[in-house]
Short mmCIF file of C-alpha atoms and ligand atoms in Angstrom, two decimals:
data_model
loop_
_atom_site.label_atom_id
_atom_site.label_comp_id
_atom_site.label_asym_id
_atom_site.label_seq_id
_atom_site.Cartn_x
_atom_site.Cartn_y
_atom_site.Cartn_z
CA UNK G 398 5.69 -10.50 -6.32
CA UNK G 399 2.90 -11.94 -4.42
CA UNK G 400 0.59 -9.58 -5.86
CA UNK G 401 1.58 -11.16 -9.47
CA UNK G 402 1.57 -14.59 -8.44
CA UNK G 403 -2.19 -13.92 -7.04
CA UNK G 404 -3.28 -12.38 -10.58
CA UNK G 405 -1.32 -15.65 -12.38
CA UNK G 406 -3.38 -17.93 -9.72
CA UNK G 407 -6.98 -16.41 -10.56
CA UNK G 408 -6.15 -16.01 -14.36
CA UNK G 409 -5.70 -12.32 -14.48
CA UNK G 410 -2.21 -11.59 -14.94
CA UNK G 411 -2.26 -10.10 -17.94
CA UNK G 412 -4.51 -7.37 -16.76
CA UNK G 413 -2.18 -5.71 -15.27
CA UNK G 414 -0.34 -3.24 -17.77
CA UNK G 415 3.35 -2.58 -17.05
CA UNK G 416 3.58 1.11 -17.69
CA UNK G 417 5.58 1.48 -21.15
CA UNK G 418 8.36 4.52 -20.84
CA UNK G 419 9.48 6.63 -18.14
CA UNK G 420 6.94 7.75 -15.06
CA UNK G 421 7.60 11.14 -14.96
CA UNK G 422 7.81 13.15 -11.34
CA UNK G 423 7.18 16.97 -11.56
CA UNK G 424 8.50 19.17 -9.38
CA UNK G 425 7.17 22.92 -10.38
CA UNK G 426 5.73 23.64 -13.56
CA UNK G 427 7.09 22.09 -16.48
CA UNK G 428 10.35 20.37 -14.66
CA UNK G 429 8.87 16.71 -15.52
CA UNK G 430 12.13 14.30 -14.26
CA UNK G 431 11.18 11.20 -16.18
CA UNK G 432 12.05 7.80 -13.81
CA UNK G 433 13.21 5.00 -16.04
CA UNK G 434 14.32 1.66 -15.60
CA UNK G 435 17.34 0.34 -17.91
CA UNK G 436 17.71 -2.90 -19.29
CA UNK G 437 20.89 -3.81 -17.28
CA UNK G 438 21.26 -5.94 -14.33
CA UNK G 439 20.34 -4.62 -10.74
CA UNK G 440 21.84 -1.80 -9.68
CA UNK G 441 22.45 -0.73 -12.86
CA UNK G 442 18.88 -0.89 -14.39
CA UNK G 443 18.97 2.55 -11.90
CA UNK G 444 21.50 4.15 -14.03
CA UNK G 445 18.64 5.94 -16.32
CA UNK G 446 16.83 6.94 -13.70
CA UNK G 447 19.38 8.38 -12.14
CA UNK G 448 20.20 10.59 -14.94
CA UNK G 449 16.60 11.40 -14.95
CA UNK G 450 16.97 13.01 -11.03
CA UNK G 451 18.24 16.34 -13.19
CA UNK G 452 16.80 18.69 -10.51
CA UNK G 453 19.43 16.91 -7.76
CA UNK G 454 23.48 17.91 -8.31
CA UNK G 455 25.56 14.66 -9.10
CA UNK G 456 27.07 14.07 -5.75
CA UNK G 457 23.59 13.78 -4.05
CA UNK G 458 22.02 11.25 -7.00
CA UNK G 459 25.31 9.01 -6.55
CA UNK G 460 25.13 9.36 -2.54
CA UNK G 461 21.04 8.20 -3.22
CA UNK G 462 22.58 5.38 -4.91
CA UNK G 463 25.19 4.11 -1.85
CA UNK G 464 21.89 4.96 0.88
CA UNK G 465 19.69 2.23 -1.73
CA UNK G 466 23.00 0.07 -1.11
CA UNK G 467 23.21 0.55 2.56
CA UNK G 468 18.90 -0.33 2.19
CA UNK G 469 19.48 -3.23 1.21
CA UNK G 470 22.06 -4.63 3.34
CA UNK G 471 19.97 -3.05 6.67
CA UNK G 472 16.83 -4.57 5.47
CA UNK G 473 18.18 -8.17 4.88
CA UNK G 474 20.73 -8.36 7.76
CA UNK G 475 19.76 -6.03 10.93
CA UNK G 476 15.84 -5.52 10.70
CA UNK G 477 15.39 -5.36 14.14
CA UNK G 478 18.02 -2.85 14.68
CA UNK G 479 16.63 -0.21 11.88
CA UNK G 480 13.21 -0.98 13.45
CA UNK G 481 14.39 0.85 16.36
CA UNK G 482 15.41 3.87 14.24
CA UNK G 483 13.11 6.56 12.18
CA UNK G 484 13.83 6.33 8.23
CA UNK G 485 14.51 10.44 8.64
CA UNK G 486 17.09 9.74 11.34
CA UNK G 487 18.66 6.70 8.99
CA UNK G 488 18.88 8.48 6.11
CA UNK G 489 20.42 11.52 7.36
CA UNK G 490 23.34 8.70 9.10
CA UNK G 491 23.87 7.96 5.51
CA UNK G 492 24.71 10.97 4.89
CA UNK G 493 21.18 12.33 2.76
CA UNK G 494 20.72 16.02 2.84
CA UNK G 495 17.79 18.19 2.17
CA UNK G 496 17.83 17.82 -1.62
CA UNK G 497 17.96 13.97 -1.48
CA UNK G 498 15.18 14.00 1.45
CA UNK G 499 12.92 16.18 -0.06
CA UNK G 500 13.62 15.36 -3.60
CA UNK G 501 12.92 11.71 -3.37
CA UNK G 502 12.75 10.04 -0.64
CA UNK G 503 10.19 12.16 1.35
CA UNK G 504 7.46 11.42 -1.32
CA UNK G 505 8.82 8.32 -2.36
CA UNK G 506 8.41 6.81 1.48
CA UNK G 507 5.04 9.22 2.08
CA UNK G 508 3.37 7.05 -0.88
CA UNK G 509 4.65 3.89 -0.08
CA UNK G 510 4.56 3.61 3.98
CA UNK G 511 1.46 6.05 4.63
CA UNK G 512 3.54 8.29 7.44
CA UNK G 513 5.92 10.44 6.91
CA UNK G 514 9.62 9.63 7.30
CA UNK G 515 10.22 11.61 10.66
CA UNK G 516 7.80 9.23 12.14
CA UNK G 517 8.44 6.17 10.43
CA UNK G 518 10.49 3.08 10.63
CA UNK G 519 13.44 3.00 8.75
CA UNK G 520 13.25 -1.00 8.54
CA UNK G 521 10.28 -0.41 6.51
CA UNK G 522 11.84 2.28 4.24
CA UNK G 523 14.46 0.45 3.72
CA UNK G 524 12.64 -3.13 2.94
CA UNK G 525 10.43 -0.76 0.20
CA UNK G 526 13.57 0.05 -1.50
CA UNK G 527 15.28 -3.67 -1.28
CA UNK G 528 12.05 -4.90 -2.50
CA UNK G 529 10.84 -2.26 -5.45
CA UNK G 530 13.65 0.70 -6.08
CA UNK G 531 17.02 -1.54 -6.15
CA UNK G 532 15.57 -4.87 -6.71
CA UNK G 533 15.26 -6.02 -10.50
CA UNK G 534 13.40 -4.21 -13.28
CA UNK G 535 10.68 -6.49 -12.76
CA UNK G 536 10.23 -5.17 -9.44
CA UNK G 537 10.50 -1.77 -10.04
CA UNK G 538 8.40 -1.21 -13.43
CA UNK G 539 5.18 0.12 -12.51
CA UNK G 540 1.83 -2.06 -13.30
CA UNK G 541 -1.79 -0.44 -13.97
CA UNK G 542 -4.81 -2.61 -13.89
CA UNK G 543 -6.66 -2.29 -17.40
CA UNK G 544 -9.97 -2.35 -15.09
CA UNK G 545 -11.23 -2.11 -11.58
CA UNK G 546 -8.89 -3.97 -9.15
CA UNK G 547 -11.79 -5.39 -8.09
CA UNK G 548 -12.13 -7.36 -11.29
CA UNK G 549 -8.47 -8.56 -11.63
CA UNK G 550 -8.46 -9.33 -8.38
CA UNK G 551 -11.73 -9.82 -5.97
CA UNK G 552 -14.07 -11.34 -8.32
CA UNK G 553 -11.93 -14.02 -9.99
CA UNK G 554 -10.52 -14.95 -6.72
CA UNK G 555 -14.34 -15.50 -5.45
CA UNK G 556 -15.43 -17.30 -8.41
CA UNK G 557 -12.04 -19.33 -7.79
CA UNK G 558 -12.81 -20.40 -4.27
CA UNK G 559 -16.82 -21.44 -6.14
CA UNK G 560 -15.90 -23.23 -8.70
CA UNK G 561 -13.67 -25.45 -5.72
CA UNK G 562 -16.76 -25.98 -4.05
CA UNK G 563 -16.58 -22.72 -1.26
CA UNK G 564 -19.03 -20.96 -0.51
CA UNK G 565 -19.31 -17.33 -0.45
CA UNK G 566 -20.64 -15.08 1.68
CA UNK G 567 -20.92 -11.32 1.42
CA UNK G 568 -22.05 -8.40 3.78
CA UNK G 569 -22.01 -10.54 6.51
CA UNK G 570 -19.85 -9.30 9.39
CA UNK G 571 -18.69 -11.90 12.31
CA UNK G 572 -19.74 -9.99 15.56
CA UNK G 573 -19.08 -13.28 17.97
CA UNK G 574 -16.51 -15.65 18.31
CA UNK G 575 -17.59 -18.76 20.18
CA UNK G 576 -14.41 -20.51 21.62
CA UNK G 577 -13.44 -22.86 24.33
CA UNK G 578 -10.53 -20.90 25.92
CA UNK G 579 -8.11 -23.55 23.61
CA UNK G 580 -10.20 -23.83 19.88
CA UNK G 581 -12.23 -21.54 18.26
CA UNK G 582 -15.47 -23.54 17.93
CA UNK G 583 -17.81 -21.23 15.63
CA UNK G 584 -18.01 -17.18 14.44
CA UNK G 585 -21.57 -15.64 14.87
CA UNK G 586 -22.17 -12.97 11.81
CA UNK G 587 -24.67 -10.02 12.29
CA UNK G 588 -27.65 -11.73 11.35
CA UNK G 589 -27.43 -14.38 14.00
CA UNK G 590 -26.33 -17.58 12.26
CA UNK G 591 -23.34 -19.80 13.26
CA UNK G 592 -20.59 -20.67 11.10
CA UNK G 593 -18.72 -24.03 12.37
CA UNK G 594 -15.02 -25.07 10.78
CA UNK G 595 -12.45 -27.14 11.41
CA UNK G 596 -9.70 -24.06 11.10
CA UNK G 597 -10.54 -20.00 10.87
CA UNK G 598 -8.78 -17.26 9.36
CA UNK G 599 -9.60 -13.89 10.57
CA UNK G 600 -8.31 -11.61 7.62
CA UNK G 601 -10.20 -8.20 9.19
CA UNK G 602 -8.30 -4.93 9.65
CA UNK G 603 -6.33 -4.70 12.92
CA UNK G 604 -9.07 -2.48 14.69
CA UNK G 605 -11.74 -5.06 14.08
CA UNK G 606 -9.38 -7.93 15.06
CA UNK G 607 -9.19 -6.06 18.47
CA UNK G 608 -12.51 -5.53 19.03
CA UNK G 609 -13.37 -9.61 18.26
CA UNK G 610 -10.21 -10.85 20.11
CA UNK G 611 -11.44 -8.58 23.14
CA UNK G 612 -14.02 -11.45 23.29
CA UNK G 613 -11.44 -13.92 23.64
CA UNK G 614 -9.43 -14.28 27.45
CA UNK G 615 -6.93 -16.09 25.78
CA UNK G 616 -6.33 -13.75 23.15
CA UNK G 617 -5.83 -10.64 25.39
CA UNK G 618 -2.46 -10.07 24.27
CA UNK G 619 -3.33 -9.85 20.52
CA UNK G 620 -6.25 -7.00 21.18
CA UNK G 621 -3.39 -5.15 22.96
CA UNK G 622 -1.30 -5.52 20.33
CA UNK G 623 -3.84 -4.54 17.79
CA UNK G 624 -4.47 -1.69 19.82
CA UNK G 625 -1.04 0.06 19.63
CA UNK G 626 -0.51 -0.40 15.69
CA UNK G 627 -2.31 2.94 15.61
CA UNK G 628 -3.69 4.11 12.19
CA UNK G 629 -3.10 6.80 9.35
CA UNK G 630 -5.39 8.11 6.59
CA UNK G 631 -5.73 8.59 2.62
CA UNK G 632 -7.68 10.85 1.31
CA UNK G 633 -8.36 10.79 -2.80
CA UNK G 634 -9.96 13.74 -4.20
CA UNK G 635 -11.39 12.96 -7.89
CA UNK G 636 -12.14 16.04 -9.80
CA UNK G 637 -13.71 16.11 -13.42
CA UNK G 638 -12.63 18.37 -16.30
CA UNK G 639 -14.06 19.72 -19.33
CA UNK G 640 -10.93 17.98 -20.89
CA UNK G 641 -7.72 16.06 -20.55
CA UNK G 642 -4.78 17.75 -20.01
CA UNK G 643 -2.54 15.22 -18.44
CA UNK G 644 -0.59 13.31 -20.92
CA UNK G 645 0.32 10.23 -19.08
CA UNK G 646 -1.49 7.94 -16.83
CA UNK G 647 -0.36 8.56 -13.41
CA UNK G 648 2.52 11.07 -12.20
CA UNK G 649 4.66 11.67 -9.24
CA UNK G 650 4.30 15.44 -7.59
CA UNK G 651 7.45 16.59 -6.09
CA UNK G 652 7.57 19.45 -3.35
CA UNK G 653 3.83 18.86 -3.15
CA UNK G 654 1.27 17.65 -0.43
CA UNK G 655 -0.32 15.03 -3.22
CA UNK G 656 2.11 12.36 -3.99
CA UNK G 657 0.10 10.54 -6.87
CA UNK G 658 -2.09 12.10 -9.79
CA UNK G 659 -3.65 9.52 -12.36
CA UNK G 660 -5.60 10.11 -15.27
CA UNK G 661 -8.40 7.69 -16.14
CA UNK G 662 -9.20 6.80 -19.63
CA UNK G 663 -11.65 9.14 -20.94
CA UNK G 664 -14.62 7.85 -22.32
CA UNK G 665 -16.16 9.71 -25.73
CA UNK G 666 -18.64 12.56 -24.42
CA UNK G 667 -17.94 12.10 -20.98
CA UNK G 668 -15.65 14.23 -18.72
CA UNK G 669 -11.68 13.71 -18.03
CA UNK G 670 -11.50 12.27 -14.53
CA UNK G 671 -8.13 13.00 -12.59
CA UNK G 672 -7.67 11.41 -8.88
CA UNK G 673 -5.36 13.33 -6.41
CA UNK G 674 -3.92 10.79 -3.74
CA UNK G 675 -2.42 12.04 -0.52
CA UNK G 676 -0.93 9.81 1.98
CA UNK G 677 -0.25 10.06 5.71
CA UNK G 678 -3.40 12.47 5.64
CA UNK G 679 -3.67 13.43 9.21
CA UNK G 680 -4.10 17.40 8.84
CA UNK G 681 -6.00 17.37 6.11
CA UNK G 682 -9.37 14.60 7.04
CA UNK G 683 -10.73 17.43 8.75
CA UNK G 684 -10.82 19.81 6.12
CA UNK G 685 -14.01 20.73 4.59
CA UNK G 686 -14.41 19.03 0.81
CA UNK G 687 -14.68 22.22 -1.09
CA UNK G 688 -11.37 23.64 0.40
CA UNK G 689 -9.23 19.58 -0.32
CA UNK G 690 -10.44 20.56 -4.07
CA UNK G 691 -9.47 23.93 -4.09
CA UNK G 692 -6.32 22.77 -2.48
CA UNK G 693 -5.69 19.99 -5.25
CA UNK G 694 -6.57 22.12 -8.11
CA UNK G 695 -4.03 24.78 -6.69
CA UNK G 696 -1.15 22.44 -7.01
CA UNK G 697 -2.22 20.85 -10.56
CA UNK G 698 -1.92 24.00 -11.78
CA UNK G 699 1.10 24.74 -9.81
CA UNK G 700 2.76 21.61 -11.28
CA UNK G 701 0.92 21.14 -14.70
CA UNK G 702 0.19 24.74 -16.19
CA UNK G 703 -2.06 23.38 -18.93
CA UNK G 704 -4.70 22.45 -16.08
CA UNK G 705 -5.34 26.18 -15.44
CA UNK G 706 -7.62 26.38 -18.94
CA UNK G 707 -9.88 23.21 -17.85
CA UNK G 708 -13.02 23.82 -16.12
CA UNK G 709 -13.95 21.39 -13.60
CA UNK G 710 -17.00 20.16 -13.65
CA UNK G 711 -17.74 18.41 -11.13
CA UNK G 712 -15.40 16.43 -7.90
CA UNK G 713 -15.51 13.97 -4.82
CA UNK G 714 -13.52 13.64 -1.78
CA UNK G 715 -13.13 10.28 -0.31
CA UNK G 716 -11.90 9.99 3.29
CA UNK G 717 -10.22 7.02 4.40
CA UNK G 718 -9.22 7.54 7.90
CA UNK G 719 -8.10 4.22 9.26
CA UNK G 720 -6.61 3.14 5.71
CA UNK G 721 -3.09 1.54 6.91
CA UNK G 722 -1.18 1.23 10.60
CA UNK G 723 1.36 2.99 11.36
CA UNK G 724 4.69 1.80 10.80
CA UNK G 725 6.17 3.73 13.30
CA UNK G 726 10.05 2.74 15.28
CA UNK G 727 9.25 -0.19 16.92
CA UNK G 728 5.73 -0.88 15.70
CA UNK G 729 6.83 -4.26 13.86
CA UNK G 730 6.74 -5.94 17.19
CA UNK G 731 3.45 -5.44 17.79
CA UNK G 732 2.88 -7.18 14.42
CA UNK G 733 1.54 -10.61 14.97
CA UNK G 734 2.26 -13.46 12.94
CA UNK G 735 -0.54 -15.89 12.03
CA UNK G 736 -0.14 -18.39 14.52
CA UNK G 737 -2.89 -17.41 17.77
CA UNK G 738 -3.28 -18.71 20.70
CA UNK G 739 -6.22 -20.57 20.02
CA UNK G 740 -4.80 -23.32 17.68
CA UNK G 741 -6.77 -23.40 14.78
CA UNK G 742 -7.78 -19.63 14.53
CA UNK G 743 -5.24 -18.11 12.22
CA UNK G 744 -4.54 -14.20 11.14
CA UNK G 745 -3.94 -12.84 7.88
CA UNK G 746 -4.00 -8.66 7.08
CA UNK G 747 -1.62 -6.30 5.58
CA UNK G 748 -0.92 -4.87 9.30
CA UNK G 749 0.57 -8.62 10.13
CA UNK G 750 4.09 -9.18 10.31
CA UNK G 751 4.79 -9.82 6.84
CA UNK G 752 8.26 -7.95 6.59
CA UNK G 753 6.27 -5.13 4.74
CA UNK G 754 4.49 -1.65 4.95
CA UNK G 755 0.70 -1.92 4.66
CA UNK G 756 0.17 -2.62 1.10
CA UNK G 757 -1.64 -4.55 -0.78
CA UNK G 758 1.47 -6.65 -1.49
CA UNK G 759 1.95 -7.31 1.80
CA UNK G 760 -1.80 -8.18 2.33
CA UNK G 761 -1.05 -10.68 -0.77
CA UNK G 762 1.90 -12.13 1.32
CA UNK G 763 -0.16 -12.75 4.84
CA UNK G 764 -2.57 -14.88 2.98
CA UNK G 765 0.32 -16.91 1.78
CA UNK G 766 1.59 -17.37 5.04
CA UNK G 767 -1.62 -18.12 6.54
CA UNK G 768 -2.51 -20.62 4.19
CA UNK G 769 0.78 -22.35 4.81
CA UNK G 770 0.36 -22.45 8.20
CA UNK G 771 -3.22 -24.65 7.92
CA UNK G 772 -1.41 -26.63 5.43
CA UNK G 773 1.49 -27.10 7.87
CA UNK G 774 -0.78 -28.13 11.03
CA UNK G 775 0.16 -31.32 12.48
CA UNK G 776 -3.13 -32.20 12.69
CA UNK G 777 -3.12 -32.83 9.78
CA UNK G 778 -5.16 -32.10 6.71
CA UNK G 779 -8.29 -29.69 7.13
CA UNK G 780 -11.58 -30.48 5.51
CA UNK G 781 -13.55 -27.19 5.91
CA UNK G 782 -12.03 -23.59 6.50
CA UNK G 783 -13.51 -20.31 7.27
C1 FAD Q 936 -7.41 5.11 -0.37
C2 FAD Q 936 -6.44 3.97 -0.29
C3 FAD Q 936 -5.46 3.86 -1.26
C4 FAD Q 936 -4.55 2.80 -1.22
N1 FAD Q 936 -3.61 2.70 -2.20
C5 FAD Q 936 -2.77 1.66 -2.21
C6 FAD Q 936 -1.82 1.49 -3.25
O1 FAD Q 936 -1.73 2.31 -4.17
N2 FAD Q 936 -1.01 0.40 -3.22
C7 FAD Q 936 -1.09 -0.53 -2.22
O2 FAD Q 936 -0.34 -1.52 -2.26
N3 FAD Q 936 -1.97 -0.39 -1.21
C8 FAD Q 936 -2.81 0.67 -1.18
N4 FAD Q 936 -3.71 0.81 -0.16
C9 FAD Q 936 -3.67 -0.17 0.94
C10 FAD Q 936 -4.39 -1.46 0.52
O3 FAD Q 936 -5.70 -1.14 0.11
C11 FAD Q 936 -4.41 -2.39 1.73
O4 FAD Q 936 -3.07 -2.66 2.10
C12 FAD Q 936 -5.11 -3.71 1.44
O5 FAD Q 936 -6.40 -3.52 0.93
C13 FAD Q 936 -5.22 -4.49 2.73
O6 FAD Q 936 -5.87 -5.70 2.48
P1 FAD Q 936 -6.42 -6.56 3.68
O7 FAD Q 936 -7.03 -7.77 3.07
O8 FAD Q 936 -5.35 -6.71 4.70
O9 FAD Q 936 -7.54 -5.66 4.39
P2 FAD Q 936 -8.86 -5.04 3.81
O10 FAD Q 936 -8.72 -4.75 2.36
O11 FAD Q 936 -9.19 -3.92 4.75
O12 FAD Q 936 -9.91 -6.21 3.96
C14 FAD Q 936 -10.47 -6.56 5.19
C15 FAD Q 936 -11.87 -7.07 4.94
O13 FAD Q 936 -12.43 -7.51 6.17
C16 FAD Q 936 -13.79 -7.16 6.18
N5 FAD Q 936 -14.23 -7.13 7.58
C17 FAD Q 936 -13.96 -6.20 8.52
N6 FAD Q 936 -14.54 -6.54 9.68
C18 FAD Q 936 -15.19 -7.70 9.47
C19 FAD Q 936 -15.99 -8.55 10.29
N7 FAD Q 936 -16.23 -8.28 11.58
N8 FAD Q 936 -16.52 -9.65 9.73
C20 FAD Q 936 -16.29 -9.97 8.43
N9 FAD Q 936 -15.54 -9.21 7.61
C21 FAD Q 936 -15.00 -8.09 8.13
C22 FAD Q 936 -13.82 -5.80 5.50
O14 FAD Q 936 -15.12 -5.53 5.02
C23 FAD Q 936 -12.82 -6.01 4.39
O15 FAD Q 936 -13.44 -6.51 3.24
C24 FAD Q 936 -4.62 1.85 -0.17
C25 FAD Q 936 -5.61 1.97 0.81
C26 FAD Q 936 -6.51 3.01 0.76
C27 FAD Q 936 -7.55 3.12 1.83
#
């Protein structure tokens, strides 16, 4: 939601596509379980995609439907107590088997939380299926950006903050915070010049936040904090084809270490690009390229059968191994909120405590609540923010 309200804000919200029809999940070759959203009112906008869970018996889609229930009860009413708990360990109190685990949920929470569920916090499973899976169809229907998400989001938001007289500046990273044990006074970037404001927000990834706030006596707490969030990796292998042979945009793999494959939209002459993703990708960082491709064109095959006639033509691995935290049983505490000890330097990051898993949503929401924070400050009104 805050992700939309961002793109309405900078004048790009109707760049992002809601995906038209069913998003089908494959779980071997040619068992495509199309996931679609009814018209009806929430729950029963699930109804369709229920029916579309054909490789799970009926008792274990209607028991998925009573653990979405129990979701959204835990999420909204005893957070702290499901923090305490794994997701595995929660689901199998409500009663989910191996079919339901490994059918759905496993993927489902690999993709969305970046660990997998024996290691993560069922408060965060359970807020990503109050919040997408059995909220309203708005929430749930899937949105693809019709270009880079750099261009619906980054550079409007830039020229946004321009054309109301900020100024911008890029590639330069803050390597000194100057501070009188109670303000923050001035950042120093990399190429030695000082940046004065009346109020700061430090929006870096948690590992960089440490290493600054280890500058900082009075901020000792927050590096420590920072410290224990841990991290988890993504890697996304790209591989080019002599063709297309995936008929929708993206799909859901099933039973399969990739979670995610999308097609990109070919252009004439050129060759089809398809992008692997695979979450919570510990093991497989250290594997050598050429054996991640072999790997991923193993289980397109495996899944898609018309893949095994294209010829690749060419790939890339990207490695991201600090891409989220890790949302493990009683990491939300180490979450900090945006309020710091110094009293006008403020946080914002998707590994704050915004409620949700490291997404880009939840990045979205800490800039909300760090904004309304300045705008809250009994000092009143601030002139000039970095
Ligand atoms: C491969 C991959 C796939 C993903 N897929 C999804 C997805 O499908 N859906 C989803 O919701 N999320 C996804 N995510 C997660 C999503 O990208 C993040 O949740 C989101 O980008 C976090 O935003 P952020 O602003 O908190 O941090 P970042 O995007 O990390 O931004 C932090 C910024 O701080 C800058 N910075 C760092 N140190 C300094 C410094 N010292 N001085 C100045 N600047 C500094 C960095 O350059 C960076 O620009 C994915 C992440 C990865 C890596």
């Amino acid at each position: 939601r805050h992700t939309l309200e961002l793109a309405e804000l900078v004048g790009t919200r109707r760049q992002l596509l809601p995906v038209r029809g069913a998003t089908p999940f494959v779980s071997q070759p040619g068992r495509i379980h199309p996931f679609r959203v009814g018209r009806g009112p929430a729950p029963l906008h699930l109804l369709p995609a229920l029916l579309g869970l054909d490789h799970l018996d009926w008792s274990t889609r209607l028991g998925m439907a009573r653990a979405g229930l129990a979701a959204k009860l835990g999420a909204r009413l005893w957070p702290e107590r499901l923090d305490r708990l794994s997701a595995s360990a929660w689901l199998r109190w409500h009663g989910q088997g191996r079919q339901s685990r490994r059918g759905l949920w496993e993927p489902l929470g690999l993709a969305t939380l970046n660990i997998p569920l024996e290691q993560a916090s069922a408060r965060m499973f359970a807020t990503v299926l109050d919040r997408s899976m059995f909220a309203g169809r708005r929430d749930i229907t899937a949105l693809l950006p019709e270009q880079l998400l750099d261009d619906v989001f980054v550079r409007p938001a830039l020229e946004k903050v321009r054309r109301q007289g900020g100024e911008i500046l890029c590639s330069q990273r803050v390597v000194r915070l100057q501070h009188n044990g109670r303000r923050l006074l001035a950042v120093e970037t990399a190429d030695g010049r000082r940046h004065q404001a009346e109020a700061f927000v430090l929006a870096a990834p948690w590992y960089e936040t440490a290493r600054l706030a280890g500058q900082v006596a009075a901020l000792d707490s927050l590096g420590r904090q920072c410290a224990r969030l841990g991290y988890s990796g993504i890697v996304t292998v790209d591989i080019w084809y002599d063709r297309c042979w995936l008929e929708w945009s993206f799909a859901g793999l099933l039973h399969s270490p990739l979670q995610w494959v999308f097609s990109h939209p070919r252009q004439r002459g050129l060759p089809a690009r398809v992008s692997c993703v695979i979450s919570g990708a510990e093991r497989l960082l250290a594997w050598p390229s050429q054996r991640l491709v072999a790997e991923c064109r193993a289980e397109l095959v495996r899944h898609f059968p018309a893949a095994a006639a294209a010829r690749v033509v060419d790939s890339l691995v990207t490695r991201v191994p600090l891409a989220t935290i890790r949302v493990t049983p009683g990491s939300y505490g180490n979450r900090p909120g945006p309020a710091t000890a110094l009293e006008n330097l403020y946080l914002a990051g998707d590994w704050t405590a915004t409620g949700l898993p490291a997404t880009m949503e939840g990045a979205v929401a800490s800039g909300v609540q760090a904004a309304r924070m300045l705008d809250s400050r009994p000092a009143g009104r601030i002139a000039h923010v970095a």
